[in-house]
PDB file of C-alpha atoms and ligand atoms in Angstrom:
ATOM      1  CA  UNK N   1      56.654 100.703  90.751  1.00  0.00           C
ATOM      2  CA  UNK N   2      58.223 103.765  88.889  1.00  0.00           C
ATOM      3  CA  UNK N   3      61.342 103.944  87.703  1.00  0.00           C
ATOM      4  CA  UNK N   4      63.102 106.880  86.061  1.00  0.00           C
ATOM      5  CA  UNK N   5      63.030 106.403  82.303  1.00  0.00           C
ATOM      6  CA  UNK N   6      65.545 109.428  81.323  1.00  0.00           C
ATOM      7  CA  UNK N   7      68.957 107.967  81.578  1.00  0.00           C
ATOM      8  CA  UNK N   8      71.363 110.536  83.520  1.00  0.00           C
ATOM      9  CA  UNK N   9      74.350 110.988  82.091  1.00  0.00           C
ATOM     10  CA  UNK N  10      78.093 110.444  83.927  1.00  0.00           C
ATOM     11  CA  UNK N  11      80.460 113.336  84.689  1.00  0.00           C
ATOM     12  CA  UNK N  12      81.816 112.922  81.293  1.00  0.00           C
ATOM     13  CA  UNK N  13      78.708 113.239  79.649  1.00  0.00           C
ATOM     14  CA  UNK N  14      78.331 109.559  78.645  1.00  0.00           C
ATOM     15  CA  UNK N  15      75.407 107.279  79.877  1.00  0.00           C
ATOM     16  CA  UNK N  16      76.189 104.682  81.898  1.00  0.00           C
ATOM     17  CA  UNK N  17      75.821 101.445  80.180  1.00  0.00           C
ATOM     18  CA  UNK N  18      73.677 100.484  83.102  1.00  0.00           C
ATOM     19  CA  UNK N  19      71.477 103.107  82.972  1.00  0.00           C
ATOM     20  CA  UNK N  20      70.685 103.147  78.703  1.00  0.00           C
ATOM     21  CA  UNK N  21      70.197  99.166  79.054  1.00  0.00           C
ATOM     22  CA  UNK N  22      67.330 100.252  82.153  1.00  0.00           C
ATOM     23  CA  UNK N  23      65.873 103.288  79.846  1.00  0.00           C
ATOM     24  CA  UNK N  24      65.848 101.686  76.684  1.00  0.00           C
ATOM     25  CA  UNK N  25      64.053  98.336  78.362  1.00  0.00           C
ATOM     26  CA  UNK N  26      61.400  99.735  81.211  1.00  0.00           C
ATOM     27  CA  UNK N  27      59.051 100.050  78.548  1.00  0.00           C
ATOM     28  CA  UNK N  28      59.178  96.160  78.602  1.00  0.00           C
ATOM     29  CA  UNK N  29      59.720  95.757  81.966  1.00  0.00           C
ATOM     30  CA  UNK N  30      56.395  97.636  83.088  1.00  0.00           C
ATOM     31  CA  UNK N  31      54.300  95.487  80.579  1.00  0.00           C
ATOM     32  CA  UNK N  32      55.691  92.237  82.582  1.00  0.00           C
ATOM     33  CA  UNK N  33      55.154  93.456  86.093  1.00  0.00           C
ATOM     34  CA  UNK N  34      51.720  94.667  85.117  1.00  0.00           C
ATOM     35  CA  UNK N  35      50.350  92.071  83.276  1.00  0.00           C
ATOM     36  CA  UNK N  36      47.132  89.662  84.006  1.00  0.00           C
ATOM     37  CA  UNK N  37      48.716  87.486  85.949  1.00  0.00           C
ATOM     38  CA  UNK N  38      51.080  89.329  87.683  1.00  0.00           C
ATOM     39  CA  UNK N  39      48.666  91.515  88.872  1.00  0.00           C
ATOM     40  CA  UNK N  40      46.600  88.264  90.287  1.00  0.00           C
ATOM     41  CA  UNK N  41      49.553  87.184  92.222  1.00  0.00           C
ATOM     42  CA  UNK N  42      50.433  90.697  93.497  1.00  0.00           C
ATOM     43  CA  UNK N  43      46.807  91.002  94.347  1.00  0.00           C
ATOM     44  CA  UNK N  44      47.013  88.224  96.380  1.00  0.00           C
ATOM     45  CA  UNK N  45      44.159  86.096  94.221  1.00  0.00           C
ATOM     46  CA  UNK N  46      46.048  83.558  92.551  1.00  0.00           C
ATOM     47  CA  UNK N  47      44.915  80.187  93.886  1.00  0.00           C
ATOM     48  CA  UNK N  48      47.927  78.465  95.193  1.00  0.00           C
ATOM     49  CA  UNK N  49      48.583  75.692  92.042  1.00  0.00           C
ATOM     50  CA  UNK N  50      48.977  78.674  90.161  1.00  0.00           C
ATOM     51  CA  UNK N  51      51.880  79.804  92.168  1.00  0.00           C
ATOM     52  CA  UNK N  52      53.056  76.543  91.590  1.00  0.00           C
ATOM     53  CA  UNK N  53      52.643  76.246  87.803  1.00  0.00           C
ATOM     54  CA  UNK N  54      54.901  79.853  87.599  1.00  0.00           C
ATOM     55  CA  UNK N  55      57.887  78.440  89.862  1.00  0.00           C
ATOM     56  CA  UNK N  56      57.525  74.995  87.820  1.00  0.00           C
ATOM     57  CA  UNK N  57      58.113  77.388  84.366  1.00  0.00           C
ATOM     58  CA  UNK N  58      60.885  79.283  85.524  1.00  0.00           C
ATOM     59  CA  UNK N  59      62.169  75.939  86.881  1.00  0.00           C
ATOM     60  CA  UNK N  60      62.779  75.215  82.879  1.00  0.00           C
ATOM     61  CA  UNK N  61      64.260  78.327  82.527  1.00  0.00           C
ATOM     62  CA  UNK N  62      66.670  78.367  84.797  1.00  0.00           C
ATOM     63  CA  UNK N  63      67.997  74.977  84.278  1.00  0.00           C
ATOM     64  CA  UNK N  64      68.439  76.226  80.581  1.00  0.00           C
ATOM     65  CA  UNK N  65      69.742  79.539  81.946  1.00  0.00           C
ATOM     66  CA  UNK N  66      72.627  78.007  84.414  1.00  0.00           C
ATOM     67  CA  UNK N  67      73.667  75.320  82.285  1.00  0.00           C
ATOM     68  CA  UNK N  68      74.616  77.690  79.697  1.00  0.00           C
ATOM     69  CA  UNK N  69      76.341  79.711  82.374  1.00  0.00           C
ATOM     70  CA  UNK N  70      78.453  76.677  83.326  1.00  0.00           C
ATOM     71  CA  UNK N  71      79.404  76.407  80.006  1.00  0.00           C
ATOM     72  CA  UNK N  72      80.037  80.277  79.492  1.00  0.00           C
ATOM     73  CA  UNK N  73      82.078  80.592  82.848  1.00  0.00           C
ATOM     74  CA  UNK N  74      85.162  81.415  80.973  1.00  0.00           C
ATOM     75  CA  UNK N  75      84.332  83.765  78.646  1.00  0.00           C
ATOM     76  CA  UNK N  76      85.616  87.085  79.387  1.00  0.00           C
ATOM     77  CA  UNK N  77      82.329  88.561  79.041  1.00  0.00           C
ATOM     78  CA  UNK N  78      79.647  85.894  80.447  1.00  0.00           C
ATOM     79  CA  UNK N  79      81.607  84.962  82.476  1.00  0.00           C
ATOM     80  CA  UNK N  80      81.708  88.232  84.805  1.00  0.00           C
ATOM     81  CA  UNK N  81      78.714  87.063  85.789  1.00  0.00           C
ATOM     82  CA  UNK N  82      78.986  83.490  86.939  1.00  0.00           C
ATOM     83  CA  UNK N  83      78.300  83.500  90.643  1.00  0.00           C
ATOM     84  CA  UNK N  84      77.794  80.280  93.087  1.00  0.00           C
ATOM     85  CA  UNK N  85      75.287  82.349  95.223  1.00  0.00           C
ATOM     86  CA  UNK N  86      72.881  83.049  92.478  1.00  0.00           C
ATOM     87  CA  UNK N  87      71.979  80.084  91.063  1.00  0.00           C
ATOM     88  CA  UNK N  88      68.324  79.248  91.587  1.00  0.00           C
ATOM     89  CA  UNK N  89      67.877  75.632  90.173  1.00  0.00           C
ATOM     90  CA  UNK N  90      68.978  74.160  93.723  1.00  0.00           C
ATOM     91  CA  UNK N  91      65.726  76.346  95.377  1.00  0.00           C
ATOM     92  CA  UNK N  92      63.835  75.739  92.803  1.00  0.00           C
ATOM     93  CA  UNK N  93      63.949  71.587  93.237  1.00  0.00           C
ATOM     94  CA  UNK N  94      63.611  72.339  96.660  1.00  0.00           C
ATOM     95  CA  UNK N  95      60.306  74.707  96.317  1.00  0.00           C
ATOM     96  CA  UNK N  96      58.909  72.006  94.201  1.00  0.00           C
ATOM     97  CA  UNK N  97      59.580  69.434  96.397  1.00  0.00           C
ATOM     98  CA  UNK N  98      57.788  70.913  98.864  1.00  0.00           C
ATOM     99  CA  UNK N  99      54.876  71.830  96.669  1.00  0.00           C
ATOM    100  CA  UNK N 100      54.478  68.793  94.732  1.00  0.00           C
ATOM    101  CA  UNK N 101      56.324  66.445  95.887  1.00  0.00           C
ATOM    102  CA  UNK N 102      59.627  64.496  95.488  1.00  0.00           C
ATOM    103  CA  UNK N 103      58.169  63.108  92.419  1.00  0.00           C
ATOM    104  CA  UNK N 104      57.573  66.821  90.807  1.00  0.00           C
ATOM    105  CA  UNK N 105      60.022  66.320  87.558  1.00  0.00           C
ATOM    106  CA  UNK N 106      56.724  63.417  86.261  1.00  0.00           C
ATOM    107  CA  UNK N 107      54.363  66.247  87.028  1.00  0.00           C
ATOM    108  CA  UNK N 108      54.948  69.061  85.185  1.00  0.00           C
ATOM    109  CA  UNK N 109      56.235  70.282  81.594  1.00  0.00           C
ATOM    110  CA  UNK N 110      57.294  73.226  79.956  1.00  0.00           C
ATOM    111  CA  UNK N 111      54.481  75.242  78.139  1.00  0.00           C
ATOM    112  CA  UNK N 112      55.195  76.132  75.264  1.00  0.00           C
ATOM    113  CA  UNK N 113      56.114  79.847  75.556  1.00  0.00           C
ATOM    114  CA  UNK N 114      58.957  78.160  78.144  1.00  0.00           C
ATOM    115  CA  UNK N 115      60.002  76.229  75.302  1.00  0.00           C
ATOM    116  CA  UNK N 116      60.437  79.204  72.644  1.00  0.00           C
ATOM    117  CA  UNK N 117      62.364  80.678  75.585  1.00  0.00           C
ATOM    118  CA  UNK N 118      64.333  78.345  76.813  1.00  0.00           C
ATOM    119  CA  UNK N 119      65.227  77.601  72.940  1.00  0.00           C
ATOM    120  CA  UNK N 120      66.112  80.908  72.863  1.00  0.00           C
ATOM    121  CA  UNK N 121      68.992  81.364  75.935  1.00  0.00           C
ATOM    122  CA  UNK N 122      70.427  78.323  74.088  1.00  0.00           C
ATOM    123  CA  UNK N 123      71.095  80.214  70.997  1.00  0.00           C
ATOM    124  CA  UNK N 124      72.970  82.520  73.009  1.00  0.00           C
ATOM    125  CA  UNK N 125      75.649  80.095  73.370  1.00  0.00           C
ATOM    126  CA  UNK N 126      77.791  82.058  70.436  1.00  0.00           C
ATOM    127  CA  UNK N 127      76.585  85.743  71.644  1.00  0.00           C
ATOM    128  CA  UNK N 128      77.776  85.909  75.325  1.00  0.00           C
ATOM    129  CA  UNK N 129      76.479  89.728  75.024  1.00  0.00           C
ATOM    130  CA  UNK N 130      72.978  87.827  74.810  1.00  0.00           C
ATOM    131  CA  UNK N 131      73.234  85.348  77.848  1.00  0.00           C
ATOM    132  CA  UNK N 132      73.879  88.918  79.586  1.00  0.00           C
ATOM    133  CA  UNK N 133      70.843  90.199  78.773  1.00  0.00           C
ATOM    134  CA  UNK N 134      68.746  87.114  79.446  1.00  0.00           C
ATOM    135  CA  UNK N 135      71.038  86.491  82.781  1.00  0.00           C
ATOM    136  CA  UNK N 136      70.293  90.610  83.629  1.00  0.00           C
ATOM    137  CA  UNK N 137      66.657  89.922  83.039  1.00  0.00           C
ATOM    138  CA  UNK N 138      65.951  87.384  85.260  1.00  0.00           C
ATOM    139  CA  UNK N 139      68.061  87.805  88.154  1.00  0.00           C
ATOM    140  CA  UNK N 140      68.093  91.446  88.855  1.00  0.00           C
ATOM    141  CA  UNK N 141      64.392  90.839  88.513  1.00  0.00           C
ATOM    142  CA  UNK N 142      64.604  88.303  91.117  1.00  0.00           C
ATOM    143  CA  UNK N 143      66.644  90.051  93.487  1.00  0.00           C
ATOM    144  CA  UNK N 144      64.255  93.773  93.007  1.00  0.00           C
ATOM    145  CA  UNK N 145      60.555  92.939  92.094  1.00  0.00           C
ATOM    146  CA  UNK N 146      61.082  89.149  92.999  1.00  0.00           C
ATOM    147  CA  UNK N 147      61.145  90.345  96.591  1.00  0.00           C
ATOM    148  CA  UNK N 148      58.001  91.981  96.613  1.00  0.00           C
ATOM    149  CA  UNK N 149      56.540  88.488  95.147  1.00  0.00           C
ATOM    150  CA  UNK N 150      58.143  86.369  98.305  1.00  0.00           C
ATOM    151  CA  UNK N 151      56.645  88.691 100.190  1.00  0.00           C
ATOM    152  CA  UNK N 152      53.225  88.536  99.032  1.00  0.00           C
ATOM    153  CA  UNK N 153      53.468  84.533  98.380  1.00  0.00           C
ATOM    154  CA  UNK N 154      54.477  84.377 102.239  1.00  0.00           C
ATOM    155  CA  UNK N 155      51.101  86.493 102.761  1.00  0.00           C
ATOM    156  CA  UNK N 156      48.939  84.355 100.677  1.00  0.00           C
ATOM    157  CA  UNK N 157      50.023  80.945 100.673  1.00  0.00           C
ATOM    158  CA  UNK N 158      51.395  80.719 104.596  1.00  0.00           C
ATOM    159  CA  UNK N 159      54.683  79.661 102.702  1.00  0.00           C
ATOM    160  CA  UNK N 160      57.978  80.183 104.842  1.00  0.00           C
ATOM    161  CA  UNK N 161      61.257  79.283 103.642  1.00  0.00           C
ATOM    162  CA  UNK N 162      60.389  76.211 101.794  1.00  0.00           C
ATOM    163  CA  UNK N 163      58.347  77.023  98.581  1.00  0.00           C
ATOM    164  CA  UNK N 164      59.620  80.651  98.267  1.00  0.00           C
ATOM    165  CA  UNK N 165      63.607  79.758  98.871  1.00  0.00           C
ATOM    166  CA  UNK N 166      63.918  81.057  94.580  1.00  0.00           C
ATOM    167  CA  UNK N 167      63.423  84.900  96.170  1.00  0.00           C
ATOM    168  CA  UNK N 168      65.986  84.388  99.152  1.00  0.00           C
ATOM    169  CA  UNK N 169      69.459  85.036  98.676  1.00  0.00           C
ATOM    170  CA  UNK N 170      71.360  84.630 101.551  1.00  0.00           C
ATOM    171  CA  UNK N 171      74.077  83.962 100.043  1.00  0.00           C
ATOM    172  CA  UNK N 172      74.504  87.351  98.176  1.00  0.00           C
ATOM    173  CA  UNK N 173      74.091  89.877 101.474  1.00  0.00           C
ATOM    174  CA  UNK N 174      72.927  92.900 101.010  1.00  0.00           C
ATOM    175  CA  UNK N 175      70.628  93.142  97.764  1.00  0.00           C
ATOM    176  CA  UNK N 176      70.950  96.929  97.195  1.00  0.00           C
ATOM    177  CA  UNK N 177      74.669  96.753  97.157  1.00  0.00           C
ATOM    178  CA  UNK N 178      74.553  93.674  94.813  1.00  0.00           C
ATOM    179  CA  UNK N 179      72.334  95.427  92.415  1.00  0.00           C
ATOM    180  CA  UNK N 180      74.775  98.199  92.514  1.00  0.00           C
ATOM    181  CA  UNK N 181      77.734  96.036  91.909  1.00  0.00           C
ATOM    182  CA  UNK N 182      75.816  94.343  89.160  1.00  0.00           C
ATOM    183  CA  UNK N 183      75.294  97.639  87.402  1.00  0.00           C
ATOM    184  CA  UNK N 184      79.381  98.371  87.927  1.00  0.00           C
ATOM    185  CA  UNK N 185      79.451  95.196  86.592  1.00  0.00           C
ATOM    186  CA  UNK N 186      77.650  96.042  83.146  1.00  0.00           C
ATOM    187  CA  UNK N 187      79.306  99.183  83.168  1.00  0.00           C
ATOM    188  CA  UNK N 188      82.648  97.707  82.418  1.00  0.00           C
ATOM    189  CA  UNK N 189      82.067  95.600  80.230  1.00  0.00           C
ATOM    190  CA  UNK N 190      84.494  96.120  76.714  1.00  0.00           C
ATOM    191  CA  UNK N 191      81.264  96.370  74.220  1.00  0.00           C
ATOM    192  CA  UNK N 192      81.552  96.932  70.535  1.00  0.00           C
ATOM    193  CA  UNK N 193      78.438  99.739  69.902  1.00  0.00           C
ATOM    194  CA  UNK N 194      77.442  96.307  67.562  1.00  0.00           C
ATOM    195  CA  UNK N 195      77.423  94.305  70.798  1.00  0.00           C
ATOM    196  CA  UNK N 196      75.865  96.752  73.283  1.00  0.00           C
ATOM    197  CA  UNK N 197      72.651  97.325  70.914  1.00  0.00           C
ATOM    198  CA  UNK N 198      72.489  93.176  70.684  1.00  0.00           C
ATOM    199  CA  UNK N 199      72.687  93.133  74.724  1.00  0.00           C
ATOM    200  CA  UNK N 200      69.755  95.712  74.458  1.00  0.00           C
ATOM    201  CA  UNK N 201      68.022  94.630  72.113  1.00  0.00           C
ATOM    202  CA  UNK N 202      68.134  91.067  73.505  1.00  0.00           C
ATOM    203  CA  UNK N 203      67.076  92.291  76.771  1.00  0.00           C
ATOM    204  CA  UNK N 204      63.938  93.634  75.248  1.00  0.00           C
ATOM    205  CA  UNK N 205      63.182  89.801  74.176  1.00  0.00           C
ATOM    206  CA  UNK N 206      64.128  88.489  76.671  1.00  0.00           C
ATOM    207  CA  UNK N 207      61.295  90.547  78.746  1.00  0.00           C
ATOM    208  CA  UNK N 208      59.193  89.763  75.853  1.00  0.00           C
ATOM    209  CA  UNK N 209      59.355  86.161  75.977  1.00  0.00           C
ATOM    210  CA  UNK N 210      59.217  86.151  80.097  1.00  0.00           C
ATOM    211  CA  UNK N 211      55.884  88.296  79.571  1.00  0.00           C
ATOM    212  CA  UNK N 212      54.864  85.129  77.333  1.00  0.00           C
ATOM    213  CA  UNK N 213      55.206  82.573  79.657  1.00  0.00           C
ATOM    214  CA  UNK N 214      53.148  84.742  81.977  1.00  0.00           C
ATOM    215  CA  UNK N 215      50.357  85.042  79.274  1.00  0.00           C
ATOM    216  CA  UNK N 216      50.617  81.260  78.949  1.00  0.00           C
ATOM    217  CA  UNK N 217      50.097  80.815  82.609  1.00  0.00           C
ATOM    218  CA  UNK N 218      47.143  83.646  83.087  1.00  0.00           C
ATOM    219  CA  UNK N 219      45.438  81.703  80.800  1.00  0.00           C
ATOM    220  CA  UNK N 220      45.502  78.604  82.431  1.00  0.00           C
ATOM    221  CA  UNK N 221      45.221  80.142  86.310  1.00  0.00           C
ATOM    222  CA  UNK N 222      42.665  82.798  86.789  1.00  0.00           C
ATOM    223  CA  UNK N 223      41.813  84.404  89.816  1.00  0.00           C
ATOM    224  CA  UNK N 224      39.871  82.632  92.621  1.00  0.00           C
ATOM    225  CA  UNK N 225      36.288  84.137  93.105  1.00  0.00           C
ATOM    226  CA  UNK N 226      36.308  87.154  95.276  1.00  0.00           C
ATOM    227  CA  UNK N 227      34.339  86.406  98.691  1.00  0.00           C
ATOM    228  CA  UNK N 228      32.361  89.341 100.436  1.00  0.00           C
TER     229      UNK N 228
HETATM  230  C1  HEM T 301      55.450  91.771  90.576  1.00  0.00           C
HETATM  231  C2  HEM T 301      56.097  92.144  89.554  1.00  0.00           C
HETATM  232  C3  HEM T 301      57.276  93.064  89.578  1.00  0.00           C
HETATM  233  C4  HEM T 301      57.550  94.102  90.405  1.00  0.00           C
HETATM  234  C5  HEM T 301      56.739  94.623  91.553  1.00  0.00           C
HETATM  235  C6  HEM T 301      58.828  94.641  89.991  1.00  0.00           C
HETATM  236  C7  HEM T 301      59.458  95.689  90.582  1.00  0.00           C
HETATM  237  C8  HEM T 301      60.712  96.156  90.286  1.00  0.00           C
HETATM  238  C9  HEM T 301      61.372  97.288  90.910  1.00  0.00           C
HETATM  239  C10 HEM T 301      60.809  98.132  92.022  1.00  0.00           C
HETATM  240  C11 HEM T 301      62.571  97.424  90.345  1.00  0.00           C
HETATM  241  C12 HEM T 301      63.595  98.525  90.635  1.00  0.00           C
HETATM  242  C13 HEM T 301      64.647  98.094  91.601  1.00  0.00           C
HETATM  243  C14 HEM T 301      65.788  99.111  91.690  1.00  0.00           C
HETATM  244  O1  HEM T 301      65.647 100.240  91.267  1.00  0.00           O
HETATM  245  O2  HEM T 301      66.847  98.739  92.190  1.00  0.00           O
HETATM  246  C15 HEM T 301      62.700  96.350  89.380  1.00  0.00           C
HETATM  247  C16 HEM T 301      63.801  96.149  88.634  1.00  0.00           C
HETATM  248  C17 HEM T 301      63.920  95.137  87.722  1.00  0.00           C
HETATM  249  N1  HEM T 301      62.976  94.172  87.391  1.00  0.00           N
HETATM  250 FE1  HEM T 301      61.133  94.064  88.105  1.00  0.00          FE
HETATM  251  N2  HEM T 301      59.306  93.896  88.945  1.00  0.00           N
HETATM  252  C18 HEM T 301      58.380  92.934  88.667  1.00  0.00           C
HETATM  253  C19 HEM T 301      58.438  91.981  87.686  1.00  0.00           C
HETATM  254  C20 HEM T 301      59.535  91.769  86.899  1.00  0.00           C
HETATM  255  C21 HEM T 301      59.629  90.743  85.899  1.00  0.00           C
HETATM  256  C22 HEM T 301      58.517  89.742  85.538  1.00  0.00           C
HETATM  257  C23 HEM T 301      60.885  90.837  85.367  1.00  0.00           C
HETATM  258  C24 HEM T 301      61.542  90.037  84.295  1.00  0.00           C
HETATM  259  C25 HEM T 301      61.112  88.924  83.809  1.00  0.00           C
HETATM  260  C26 HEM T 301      61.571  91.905  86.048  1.00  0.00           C
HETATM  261  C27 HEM T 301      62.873  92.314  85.808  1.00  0.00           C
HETATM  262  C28 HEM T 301      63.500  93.377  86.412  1.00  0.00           C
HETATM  263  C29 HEM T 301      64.848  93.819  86.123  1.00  0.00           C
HETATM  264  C30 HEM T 301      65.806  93.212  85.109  1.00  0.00           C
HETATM  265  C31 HEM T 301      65.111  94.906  86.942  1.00  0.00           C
HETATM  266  C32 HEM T 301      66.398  95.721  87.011  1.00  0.00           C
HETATM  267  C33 HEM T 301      66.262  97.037  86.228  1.00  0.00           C
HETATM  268  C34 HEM T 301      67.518  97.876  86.424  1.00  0.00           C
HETATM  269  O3  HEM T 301      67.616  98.552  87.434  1.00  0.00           O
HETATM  270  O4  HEM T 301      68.370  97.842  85.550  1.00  0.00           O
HETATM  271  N3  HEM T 301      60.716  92.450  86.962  1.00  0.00           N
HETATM  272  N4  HEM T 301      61.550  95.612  89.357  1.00  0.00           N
END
């Protein structure tokens, strides 16, 4: 997927914030989308407990991600983002119900590039700049490439709503106009130039660590043989 890397500049001639945050992190971005295992699940070959091993890791993340939105909600900055409809540990119980079981929580553990990031979003409970940047990460991932993934994972594994209910937002309506409003979002935000190069720069690990976990996982799921 190609996205512009040259960040256009506003009437005034500043960048939007929106649009230097997207520049300065592509980079990043492109090494997660097109890495190993990515590539297996895009490609349709990932065998199915793979699938599940990735939505039981970001199952970890999230619950480390929302609680320290909870706990964020009224901070004037973090808190612009706190929003009922996107939280994802509720589908996420429910996808691993269905794929594993009501008994899923005494099958599966973090790995441990989950744990470095899950440690990680809970040092951003001083530096709401930083829960930004890992809550941009994740969920305007979810909400752009995440629905090419439900797409494919409805594809490969015959998976309707339940298994795949992390990529659907019903809740949120249209996703092109929330991604818009999301960038309006980041674009107002009252950042210190110390702040908006943390929010950047925290971004960037943030992508970092998610393209971790996938390493983590690649390693442990490869791609089922190839029949002719
Ligand atoms: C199958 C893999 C992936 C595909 C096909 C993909 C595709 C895309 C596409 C097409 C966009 C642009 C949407 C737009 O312009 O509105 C996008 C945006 C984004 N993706 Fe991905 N992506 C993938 C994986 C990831 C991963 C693993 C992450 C993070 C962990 C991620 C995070 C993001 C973020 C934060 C944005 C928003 C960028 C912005 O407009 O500011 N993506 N992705």
């Amino acid at each position: 997927m190609n996205a512009t890397t040259q960040a256009p500049t506003s009437r005034h001639g500043e960048v939007p914030f929106s649009e230097r945050l997207r520049a300065a992190t592509w980079g990043d971005h492109e090494a997660a989308e097109h890495h190993g295992f990515t590539r297996t699940l895009m490609e349709g070959v990932l065998p199915l407990d793979g699938y599940t091993a990735m939505v039981a890791q970001h199952y970890f993340a999230y619950v480390a991600l929302e609680d320290l939105g909870r706990a964020l909600a009224d901070d004037p900055v973090a808190g612009r983002f706190h929003q009922p409809e996107l939280l994802r540990v509720p589908a996420l119980v429910r996808d691993l119900e269905h794929l594993l079981g009501p008994d899923f929580r005494d099958r599966v553990s973090p790995s441990p590039a989950t744990r470095a990031y899950t440690a990680r979003i809970e040092r951003m409970a001083d530096h709401p700049e930083g829960f930004v940047a890992h809550h941009y990460t994740r969920y305007m991932g979810d909400v752009s490439g995440g629905q090419f993934i439900r797409r494919v994972a409805a594809r490969t594994y015959g998976l309707t709503h339940e298994g795949l209910s992390f990529y659907v937002f019903d809740g949120l309506g249209s996703l092109p106009r929330f991604r818009s409003e999301y960038r309006a979002r980041l674009d107002s935000l009252e950042l210190t130039p110390a702040a908006a190069d943390r929010l950047v720069s925290e971004t960037r690990l943030a992508y970092q660590l998610n393209t971790e976990v996938l390493a983590d996982l690649g390693r442990r799921h490869t791609p089922r043989a190839q029949v002719d």
